[in-house]
CSV table of C-alpha atoms in Angstrom, one decimal:
chain,number,residue,atom,x,y,z
A,1,ASP,CA,34.0,4.1,-69.1
A,2,ALA,CA,36.9,2.1,-67.9
A,3,ARG,CA,37.7,-1.0,-69.5
A,4,VAL,CA,40.4,-3.7,-69.8
A,5,THR,CA,41.8,-3.7,-73.4
A,6,GLN,CA,43.6,-6.5,-75.2
A,7,THR,CA,45.6,-6.6,-78.3
A,8,PRO,CA,45.5,-8.2,-80.8
A,9,ARG,CA,41.9,-9.3,-80.8
A,10,HIS,CA,42.7,-12.2,-83.3
A,11,LYS,CA,45.9,-13.9,-84.1
A,12,VAL,CA,46.7,-16.6,-86.7
A,13,THR,CA,50.2,-18.0,-86.6
A,14,GLU,CA,52.1,-21.0,-87.6
A,15,MET,CA,53.4,-23.6,-85.2
A,16,GLY,CA,56.8,-22.7,-83.8
A,17,GLN,CA,56.3,-19.0,-83.9
A,18,GLU,CA,56.3,-16.6,-81.0
A,19,VAL,CA,53.1,-15.0,-79.9
A,20,THR,CA,52.8,-12.0,-77.6
A,21,MET,CA,49.5,-10.9,-76.2
A,22,ARG,CA,49.0,-7.5,-74.4
A,23,CYS,CA,46.6,-6.3,-71.8
A,24,GLN,CA,46.0,-2.9,-70.3
A,25,PRO,CA,44.2,-3.3,-67.0
A,26,ILE,CA,41.9,-0.7,-65.6
A,27,LEU,CA,43.8,2.2,-64.0
A,28,GLY,CA,44.0,1.8,-60.3
A,29,HIS,CA,43.5,-2.0,-60.3
A,30,ASN,CA,46.2,-3.9,-58.5
A,31,THR,CA,45.4,-7.4,-59.6
A,32,VAL,CA,45.7,-8.8,-63.1
A,33,PHE,CA,44.8,-12.3,-64.3
A,34,TRP,CA,45.4,-14.3,-67.5
A,35,TYR,CA,42.8,-16.9,-68.4
A,36,ARG,CA,42.5,-19.4,-71.3
A,37,GLN,CA,39.1,-20.6,-72.5
A,38,THR,CA,38.5,-23.6,-74.8
A,39,MET,CA,35.4,-25.6,-75.4
A,40,MET,CA,37.0,-28.7,-73.8
A,41,GLN,CA,38.6,-27.2,-70.6
A,42,GLY,CA,36.4,-24.1,-70.1
A,43,LEU,CA,38.0,-21.1,-68.5
A,44,GLU,CA,41.4,-21.9,-66.9
A,45,LEU,CA,43.6,-19.6,-64.9
A,46,LEU,CA,47.1,-19.3,-66.3
A,47,ALA,CA,48.7,-16.7,-64.1
A,48,TYR,CA,48.0,-13.6,-61.9
A,49,PHE,CA,49.8,-10.7,-60.4
A,50,ARG,CA,49.1,-8.4,-57.5
A,51,ASN,CA,50.9,-5.0,-57.6
A,52,ARG,CA,52.9,-6.3,-60.5
A,53,ALA,CA,54.4,-9.2,-58.7
A,54,PRO,CA,53.5,-12.8,-59.9
A,55,LEU,CA,51.4,-14.6,-57.3
A,56,ASP,CA,50.6,-17.8,-59.1
A,57,ASP,CA,51.5,-19.2,-62.5
A,58,SER,CA,50.9,-22.8,-61.6
A,59,GLY,CA,48.4,-23.1,-64.5
A,60,MET,CA,50.8,-22.1,-67.1
A,61,PRO,CA,53.1,-24.5,-69.1
A,62,LYS,CA,56.5,-23.2,-68.0
A,63,ASP,CA,58.4,-24.3,-70.8
A,64,ARG,CA,56.7,-22.3,-73.4
A,65,PHE,CA,54.6,-19.6,-71.7
A,66,SER,CA,55.8,-16.5,-69.8
A,67,ALA,CA,53.7,-13.7,-68.2
A,68,GLU,CA,55.1,-10.4,-67.1
A,69,MET,CA,54.0,-6.9,-66.0
A,70,PRO,CA,56.6,-4.5,-67.1
A,71,ASP,CA,54.6,-1.7,-65.6
A,72,ALA,CA,51.2,-1.1,-64.0
A,73,THR,CA,49.5,-0.2,-67.3
A,74,LEU,CA,50.8,-3.3,-69.3
A,75,ALA,CA,50.6,-7.1,-68.8
A,76,THR,CA,52.0,-9.5,-71.4
A,77,LEU,CA,51.6,-13.1,-72.1
A,78,LYS,CA,54.1,-14.7,-74.4
A,79,ILE,CA,54.1,-18.2,-75.9
A,80,GLN,CA,57.3,-19.4,-77.5
A,81,PRO,CA,57.3,-21.8,-79.4
A,82,SER,CA,53.5,-22.0,-80.1
A,83,GLU,CA,51.8,-25.2,-80.8
A,84,PRO,CA,48.4,-26.1,-82.3
A,85,ARG,CA,47.1,-27.1,-78.8
A,86,ASP,CA,47.6,-23.5,-77.8
A,87,SER,CA,44.6,-22.4,-79.9
A,88,ALA,CA,42.1,-20.7,-77.6
A,89,VAL,CA,40.7,-17.5,-76.5
A,90,TYR,CA,42.9,-15.7,-74.0
A,91,PHE,CA,41.4,-13.4,-71.6
A,92,CYS,CA,42.9,-10.7,-69.3
A,93,ALA,CA,41.1,-9.5,-66.3
A,94,SER,CA,41.8,-6.9,-63.7
A,95,GLY,CA,40.4,-6.1,-60.2
A,96,TYR,CA,41.3,-4.3,-56.9
A,97,GLN,CA,41.8,-6.3,-53.9
A,98,ALA,CA,42.4,-5.0,-50.4
A,99,GLY,CA,42.9,-7.4,-47.4
A,100,ASP,CA,40.6,-10.4,-47.0
A,101,HIS,CA,37.7,-9.2,-49.1
A,102,SER,CA,36.2,-10.3,-52.2
A,103,TYR,CA,36.6,-8.3,-55.3
A,104,GLU,CA,35.3,-7.9,-58.8
A,105,GLN,CA,37.1,-9.0,-61.9
A,106,TYR,CA,36.7,-7.1,-65.1
A,107,PHE,CA,37.4,-9.0,-68.2
A,108,GLY,CA,38.8,-7.8,-71.5
A,109,PRO,CA,37.4,-8.9,-75.0
A,110,GLY,CA,39.9,-11.6,-75.2
A,111,THR,CA,42.5,-12.5,-77.9
A,112,ARG,CA,41.5,-15.4,-80.2
A,113,LEU,CA,44.6,-17.4,-81.1
A,114,THR,CA,44.8,-20.0,-83.8
A,115,VAL,CA,48.0,-21.9,-84.3
A,116,THR,CA,48.2,-23.9,-87.6
B,1,THR,CA,38.3,-32.7,-62.9
B,2,GLN,CA,36.5,-29.3,-62.4
B,3,LEU,CA,36.5,-28.0,-58.8
B,4,LEU,CA,33.1,-26.5,-59.5
B,5,GLU,CA,30.5,-28.6,-61.5
B,6,GLN,CA,27.6,-26.7,-63.1
B,7,SER,CA,24.4,-28.2,-64.3
B,8,PRO,CA,22.8,-28.5,-66.6
B,9,GLN,CA,25.5,-27.9,-69.3
B,10,PHE,CA,22.9,-26.8,-71.9
B,11,LEU,CA,19.4,-25.3,-71.5
B,12,SER,CA,17.0,-24.3,-74.2
B,13,ILE,CA,13.7,-22.9,-73.2
B,14,GLN,CA,10.8,-20.7,-74.3
B,15,GLU,CA,10.5,-17.0,-73.5
B,16,GLY,CA,8.5,-16.7,-70.1
B,17,GLU,CA,9.6,-19.9,-68.5
B,18,ASN,CA,11.5,-20.2,-65.3
B,19,LEU,CA,14.9,-22.0,-64.8
B,20,THR,CA,17.5,-22.8,-62.3
B,21,VAL,CA,21.2,-23.3,-62.9
B,22,TYR,CA,23.3,-25.1,-60.2
B,23,CYS,CA,26.9,-24.7,-59.2
B,24,ASN,CA,28.3,-27.6,-56.9
B,25,SER,CA,31.6,-28.4,-55.2
B,26,SER,CA,33.0,-30.3,-52.4
B,27,SER,CA,35.2,-27.5,-51.4
B,28,VAL,CA,34.3,-24.5,-49.1
B,29,PHE,CA,34.7,-21.0,-50.8
B,30,SER,CA,35.2,-17.6,-49.3
B,31,SER,CA,33.1,-16.0,-52.0
B,32,LEU,CA,31.3,-17.1,-55.1
B,33,GLN,CA,30.6,-15.2,-58.2
B,34,TRP,CA,28.2,-15.6,-61.2
B,35,TYR,CA,29.1,-14.2,-64.7
B,36,ARG,CA,27.4,-14.1,-68.0
B,37,GLN,CA,29.3,-14.3,-71.2
B,38,GLU,CA,28.0,-13.5,-74.7
B,39,PRO,CA,29.7,-14.8,-78.0
B,40,GLY,CA,32.9,-12.9,-78.8
B,41,GLU,CA,33.1,-11.0,-75.4
B,42,GLY,CA,34.6,-11.6,-72.0
B,43,PRO,CA,32.5,-12.8,-69.0
B,44,VAL,CA,30.6,-9.9,-67.1
B,45,LEU,CA,30.2,-10.2,-63.4
B,46,LEU,CA,26.5,-10.4,-62.3
B,47,VAL,CA,26.8,-10.9,-58.5
B,48,THR,CA,29.2,-11.8,-55.7
B,49,VAL,CA,27.9,-13.7,-52.5
B,50,VAL,CA,30.1,-14.2,-49.5
B,51,THR,CA,27.9,-15.3,-46.6
B,52,GLY,CA,26.5,-18.9,-46.3
B,53,GLY,CA,22.7,-18.8,-46.9
B,54,GLU,CA,22.9,-15.4,-48.6
B,55,VAL,CA,20.3,-14.6,-51.3
B,56,LYS,CA,20.7,-11.7,-53.7
B,57,LYS,CA,18.2,-10.6,-56.3
B,58,LEU,CA,19.0,-8.8,-59.4
B,59,LYS,CA,15.7,-8.0,-61.2
B,60,ARG,CA,14.5,-11.4,-62.5
B,61,LEU,CA,17.6,-13.2,-61.3
B,62,THR,CA,17.9,-14.7,-57.9
B,63,PHE,CA,21.2,-15.9,-56.5
B,64,GLN,CA,21.7,-18.2,-53.5
B,65,PHE,CA,24.8,-19.3,-51.7
B,66,GLY,CA,24.6,-22.6,-49.9
B,67,ASP,CA,24.6,-22.7,-46.0
B,68,ALA,CA,27.9,-24.4,-46.1
B,69,ARG,CA,29.4,-22.3,-48.9
B,70,LYS,CA,30.0,-25.2,-51.1
B,71,ASP,CA,27.2,-24.6,-53.7
B,72,SER,CA,25.1,-22.0,-55.4
B,73,SER,CA,22.2,-21.5,-57.6
B,74,LEU,CA,20.9,-19.0,-60.0
B,75,HIS,CA,17.2,-18.8,-60.7
B,76,ILE,CA,15.8,-16.8,-63.6
B,77,THR,CA,12.1,-16.0,-63.5
B,78,ALA,CA,10.2,-15.3,-66.8
B,79,ALA,CA,13.2,-15.8,-69.0
B,80,GLN,CA,13.7,-13.4,-71.9
B,81,PRO,CA,15.7,-13.8,-75.2
B,82,GLY,CA,18.2,-11.2,-73.8
B,83,ASP,CA,19.1,-13.7,-71.1
B,84,THR,CA,20.7,-16.0,-73.6
B,85,GLY,CA,24.4,-16.6,-73.0
B,86,LEU,CA,26.9,-18.7,-71.1
B,87,TYR,CA,26.5,-18.6,-67.3
B,88,LEU,CA,29.7,-19.3,-65.3
B,89,CYS,CA,30.0,-19.6,-61.5
B,90,ALA,CA,33.5,-19.0,-60.0
B,91,GLY,CA,34.6,-19.6,-56.5
B,92,ALA,CA,37.5,-18.1,-54.5
B,93,ARG,CA,39.2,-19.7,-51.4
B,94,ASN,CA,40.8,-17.3,-49.1
B,95,PHE,CA,39.7,-14.4,-51.4
B,96,ASN,CA,42.4,-15.1,-53.8
B,97,LYS,CA,42.2,-16.7,-57.1
B,98,PHE,CA,38.9,-17.9,-58.7
B,99,TYR,CA,38.1,-21.3,-59.9
B,100,PHE,CA,35.6,-21.3,-62.8
B,101,GLY,CA,32.9,-23.8,-63.4
B,102,SER,CA,32.4,-25.4,-66.8
B,103,GLY,CA,29.4,-23.2,-67.7
B,104,THR,CA,25.8,-23.5,-68.5
B,105,LYS,CA,24.8,-22.5,-72.0
B,106,LEU,CA,21.3,-20.9,-72.0
B,107,ASN,CA,19.1,-20.3,-75.1
B,108,VAL,CA,15.9,-18.5,-74.7
B,109,LYS,CA,13.6,-18.8,-77.7
B,110,PRO,CA,11.2,-16.0,-78.5
């Protein structure tokens, strides 16, 4: 049963600390997304990759957030320095897209981040 | 401002009732998806619609894509407690990234 996995599931940290979240996409998927979900803003796209190349990170605060895919089995989202307003649930999703066709996104269980 | 507006935001009904959730936009989408999310989990895809006017049925759930591909609806017949959750619509332009609606939180009481 192929799934997207995310670690850690929960993270509590103090303001100013670095936070790294990891995602293992489903094997064979070529597109990876990072989303953030809050009560106020709902589900927002932060960044996404296709074939490990970043396609769009316009939803991400550039000064403190960075997203990478060091290899096809690992995507990372880093916040440095973290701030209380970054508290949210961060989801990774993966899918396979070929050409101009719709595709399915499979979401991981999320990382609940609390910054105090 | 959300690209996709969902209504209602909250819905609490009795088991056996019917309901409709709406997803509206002024933008045209190449495809639109509906997801259900339960507490502590990620959203799970229910359906994808790509053709204007398309209707898809999934057991007691009926999904419709507007003729102009700007809006969609989800109708649930004879709701059950297991239908409780957050329903999200998501639209893609040019089959690329998806924009999510604000969600409809459904509670079905036994």
